[in-house]
Amino acid sequence: MKHFFSRTGVALACALGLASCGGGDNGQLQISVTLVNVTKPGLKLQNNGGNFYDVPPGAVYSFPDLIPIDGSFDIVAQGQPPNTTKCEVVNGKKKATNISLQTIRVECTLITYHLGGTISGLTGDGLVLVNGTDKKTIPAGTTSFNLTVDPGNGGAVTGKVPEDAPYGVLIFNQPAGQTCTVANGTGKMPAADNATINITCV
C-alpha cells in the first residue's frame, strides 16, 4: 500500500504542475516570426523576458518555448546582422490569437551601395539603363554614372543595391542615333560601391 500511495502522490503533484515533475511548461502555442532581410547571422530575439536566441538567416524563425493558449507575447530584438542598419519588431507585443500570431515580423534594413561605371561615346539623349525594376535616364555627354536616383523631398531613393544581391544592368532605351552596349553588366554586389560596368556607344 505504501507504494500505491507514493505513486498516487506523485501523480497528484504532477497534475498540479509542480516543476519537480518535469514538463512544467504548459504552453501549447509556438511563436513564429516572419523575417524580412535577415540574410546573415547577428540578430537575437527574446520573448516575454526569457532567453535571447540566435536567429539564423532565413524567412521565418520559431521560438523553442511555447506559450499558453490564453497567453501573450512580448518580443524584443537585440543586435543585428552586419549588413543591416537596423532591425525592428513589428506587432511584437499582443495577446496570443490566431490572427496576432500571424502578423509578427522583424524587418531589417539592408545597407545598400551605388552601382555604376563608365560610359564612352555617348552623344545622344535618351539613353535609359535598367537594373531589375530600377531605371535611370543618362544625359548626353555623360562619362561616368551610377544608377542611384534620389528624388529629394523625402522621396524614396532607388537604384542602390545590397551586398550579395545579384544585378544585371541592361539598355532599356537607346539614345537618339546611337547604339550602346554593356560590358561587365552582371554580377553579385560587393560590400562597397561598384563602378565596374562599362558602356560603349557608337
Coordinates of C-alpha atoms in Angstrom, one line a residue:
M1 CA 0.0 0.0 0.0
K2 CA 2.9 2.4 0.7
H3 CA 4.0 2.1 -2.9
F4 CA 0.4 2.7 -4.1
F5 CA 0.0 6.0 -2.2
S6 CA 3.5 7.1 -3.2
R7 CA 2.7 6.8 -6.8
T8 CA -0.6 8.5 -6.3
G9 CA 1.0 11.4 -4.6
V10 CA 3.5 11.9 -7.4
A11 CA 0.7 11.8 -9.9
L12 CA -1.3 14.4 -8.0
A13 CA 1.8 16.7 -7.7
C14 CA 2.3 16.5 -11.5
A15 CA -1.3 17.3 -12.1
L16 CA -0.8 20.5 -10.0
G17 CA 2.0 21.4 -12.4
L18 CA 4.9 21.2 -10.0
A19 CA 8.2 21.9 -11.7
S20 CA 9.9 19.0 -10.0
C21 CA 7.9 16.6 -12.1
G22 CA 9.4 18.0 -15.3
G23 CA 7.5 19.4 -18.3
G24 CA 6.4 22.4 -16.2
D25 CA 5.8 24.4 -19.5
N26 CA 2.1 24.2 -20.1
G27 CA 2.3 26.2 -23.3
Q28 CA 0.6 24.9 -26.5
L29 CA 1.3 27.7 -29.0
Q30 CA 4.5 28.3 -30.8
I31 CA 5.6 31.8 -31.7
S32 CA 6.8 32.1 -35.3
V33 CA 8.2 35.4 -36.6
T34 CA 8.4 36.4 -40.3
L35 CA 11.9 37.7 -41.1
V36 CA 12.5 40.5 -43.6
N37 CA 16.0 41.0 -45.0
V38 CA 17.7 38.7 -42.5
T39 CA 20.4 37.3 -44.7
K40 CA 23.3 36.9 -42.2
P41 CA 23.7 35.9 -38.6
G42 CA 23.8 38.5 -35.8
L43 CA 20.1 39.0 -34.8
K44 CA 18.9 37.7 -31.4
L45 CA 15.2 37.5 -30.3
Q46 CA 13.6 37.3 -26.9
N47 CA 10.0 36.6 -25.8
N48 CA 8.5 37.6 -22.5
G49 CA 11.8 38.4 -20.9
G50 CA 13.2 34.9 -21.5
N51 CA 16.4 33.8 -23.2
F52 CA 17.8 35.6 -26.2
Y53 CA 18.0 33.2 -29.1
D54 CA 20.3 33.4 -32.1
V55 CA 18.3 33.8 -35.3
P56 CA 19.8 32.1 -38.4
P57 CA 19.3 33.7 -41.8
G58 CA 16.0 32.8 -43.4
A59 CA 12.4 33.8 -43.8
V60 CA 10.9 32.5 -40.6
Y61 CA 12.1 32.0 -37.0
S62 CA 10.2 29.8 -34.5
F63 CA 10.8 30.2 -30.7
P64 CA 11.6 26.9 -29.0
D65 CA 9.5 27.9 -26.0
L66 CA 5.7 27.5 -26.2
I67 CA 3.1 29.9 -24.6
P68 CA -0.4 29.1 -23.2
I69 CA -3.4 29.5 -25.5
D70 CA -4.6 32.4 -23.4
G71 CA -1.2 33.9 -23.0
S72 CA 0.6 36.9 -24.5
F73 CA 3.9 37.6 -26.2
D74 CA 6.4 40.4 -26.0
I75 CA 9.2 40.0 -28.5
V76 CA 12.4 42.1 -28.3
A77 CA 15.2 42.2 -30.8
Q78 CA 18.9 42.5 -29.8
G79 CA 21.8 43.1 -32.2
Q80 CA 21.5 42.9 -36.0
P81 CA 23.2 41.3 -39.0
P82 CA 26.4 43.2 -40.1
N83 CA 24.8 44.0 -43.5
T84 CA 21.9 45.9 -42.0
T85 CA 21.5 49.4 -40.4
K86 CA 18.7 48.4 -38.0
C87 CA 16.1 45.7 -37.2
E88 CA 12.7 46.4 -35.8
V89 CA 10.0 44.2 -34.4
V90 CA 6.5 44.8 -35.8
N91 CA 3.3 43.6 -34.0
G92 CA 5.6 42.0 -31.4
K93 CA 3.5 42.6 -28.2
K94 CA 0.0 41.3 -28.1
K95 CA -2.3 38.7 -26.6
A96 CA -1.9 35.5 -28.5
T97 CA -4.7 34.8 -31.0
N98 CA -4.8 33.0 -34.4
I99 CA -4.6 36.4 -36.1
S100 CA -2.0 38.1 -33.9
L101 CA 0.4 35.1 -34.2
Q102 CA 0.4 35.5 -38.0
T103 CA 1.3 39.2 -38.0
I104 CA 4.6 39.2 -36.0
R105 CA 7.7 40.1 -38.1
V106 CA 11.1 41.5 -37.8
E107 CA 12.1 44.0 -40.5
C108 CA 15.8 44.7 -41.1
T109 CA 17.0 47.5 -43.3
L110 CA 19.8 46.4 -45.6
I111 CA 22.9 48.5 -46.2
T112 CA 22.9 49.4 -49.9
Y113 CA 25.6 50.6 -52.3
H114 CA 26.0 52.6 -55.5
L115 CA 26.2 50.6 -58.8
G116 CA 27.6 52.2 -61.8
G117 CA 30.7 52.6 -64.1
T118 CA 31.9 54.4 -67.2
I119 CA 30.3 55.5 -70.5
S120 CA 32.2 56.3 -73.7
G121 CA 30.9 57.9 -76.9
L122 CA 27.5 59.0 -75.6
T123 CA 26.5 62.0 -77.7
G124 CA 22.7 61.5 -78.0
D125 CA 19.9 62.0 -75.5
G126 CA 17.5 59.3 -74.4
L127 CA 19.8 56.5 -73.0
V128 CA 17.9 54.7 -70.2
L129 CA 19.6 52.0 -68.1
V130 CA 17.7 49.4 -66.1
N131 CA 18.6 47.0 -63.3
G132 CA 15.6 44.9 -62.2
T133 CA 12.8 47.5 -61.6
D134 CA 15.2 50.4 -61.2
K135 CA 15.6 52.7 -64.2
K136 CA 17.7 55.8 -64.8
T137 CA 18.0 58.2 -67.8
I138 CA 21.6 59.1 -68.7
P139 CA 22.1 62.5 -70.4
A140 CA 24.3 63.0 -73.5
G141 CA 28.0 63.6 -72.7
T142 CA 28.0 61.5 -69.5
T143 CA 31.3 59.7 -69.0
S144 CA 30.6 58.1 -65.6
F145 CA 27.4 57.0 -63.9
N146 CA 25.6 55.2 -61.1
L147 CA 22.0 54.0 -61.1
T148 CA 21.0 55.8 -57.9
V149 CA 18.0 58.1 -58.2
D150 CA 17.3 60.5 -55.3
P151 CA 14.1 62.4 -55.9
G152 CA 14.7 64.6 -52.8
N153 CA 11.9 66.0 -50.5
G154 CA 11.8 62.7 -48.6
G155 CA 11.1 60.6 -51.6
A156 CA 12.4 57.0 -51.8
V157 CA 15.9 56.6 -53.1
T158 CA 16.2 53.9 -55.8
G159 CA 18.9 52.2 -57.7
K160 CA 21.2 51.2 -54.8
V161 CA 22.0 47.5 -54.3
P162 CA 22.5 45.5 -51.1
E163 CA 25.6 43.3 -50.5
D164 CA 25.4 39.8 -52.2
A165 CA 22.4 40.8 -54.3
P166 CA 22.7 39.9 -58.0
Y167 CA 22.5 42.7 -60.5
G168 CA 22.1 42.8 -64.3
V169 CA 22.3 46.2 -66.0
L170 CA 20.7 46.4 -69.4
I171 CA 20.0 49.0 -72.0
F172 CA 16.3 49.9 -71.7
N173 CA 16.2 52.6 -74.3
Q174 CA 18.9 53.5 -76.8
P175 CA 20.0 57.2 -77.3
A176 CA 19.0 59.0 -80.4
G177 CA 21.0 58.0 -83.4
Q178 CA 23.3 55.6 -81.4
T179 CA 23.6 52.1 -80.3
C180 CA 25.1 51.3 -76.8
T181 CA 26.3 48.0 -75.4
V182 CA 27.0 46.9 -71.9
A183 CA 30.1 45.1 -70.6
N184 CA 30.5 43.7 -67.1
G185 CA 26.8 44.3 -66.6
T186 CA 26.1 41.3 -64.4
G187 CA 27.4 40.1 -61.1
K188 CA 27.0 39.9 -57.3
M189 CA 27.2 43.2 -55.3
P190 CA 30.2 43.5 -53.0
A191 CA 30.1 45.2 -49.7
A192 CA 31.1 48.5 -51.3
D193 CA 30.2 50.8 -54.2
N194 CA 30.7 49.1 -57.5
A195 CA 31.8 51.1 -60.6
T196 CA 33.0 48.2 -62.8
I197 CA 30.3 48.4 -65.5
N198 CA 31.4 49.7 -68.9
I199 CA 29.0 51.1 -71.6
T200 CA 30.2 51.9 -75.1
C201 CA 28.0 53.9 -77.5
V202 CA 28.6 54.3 -81.3

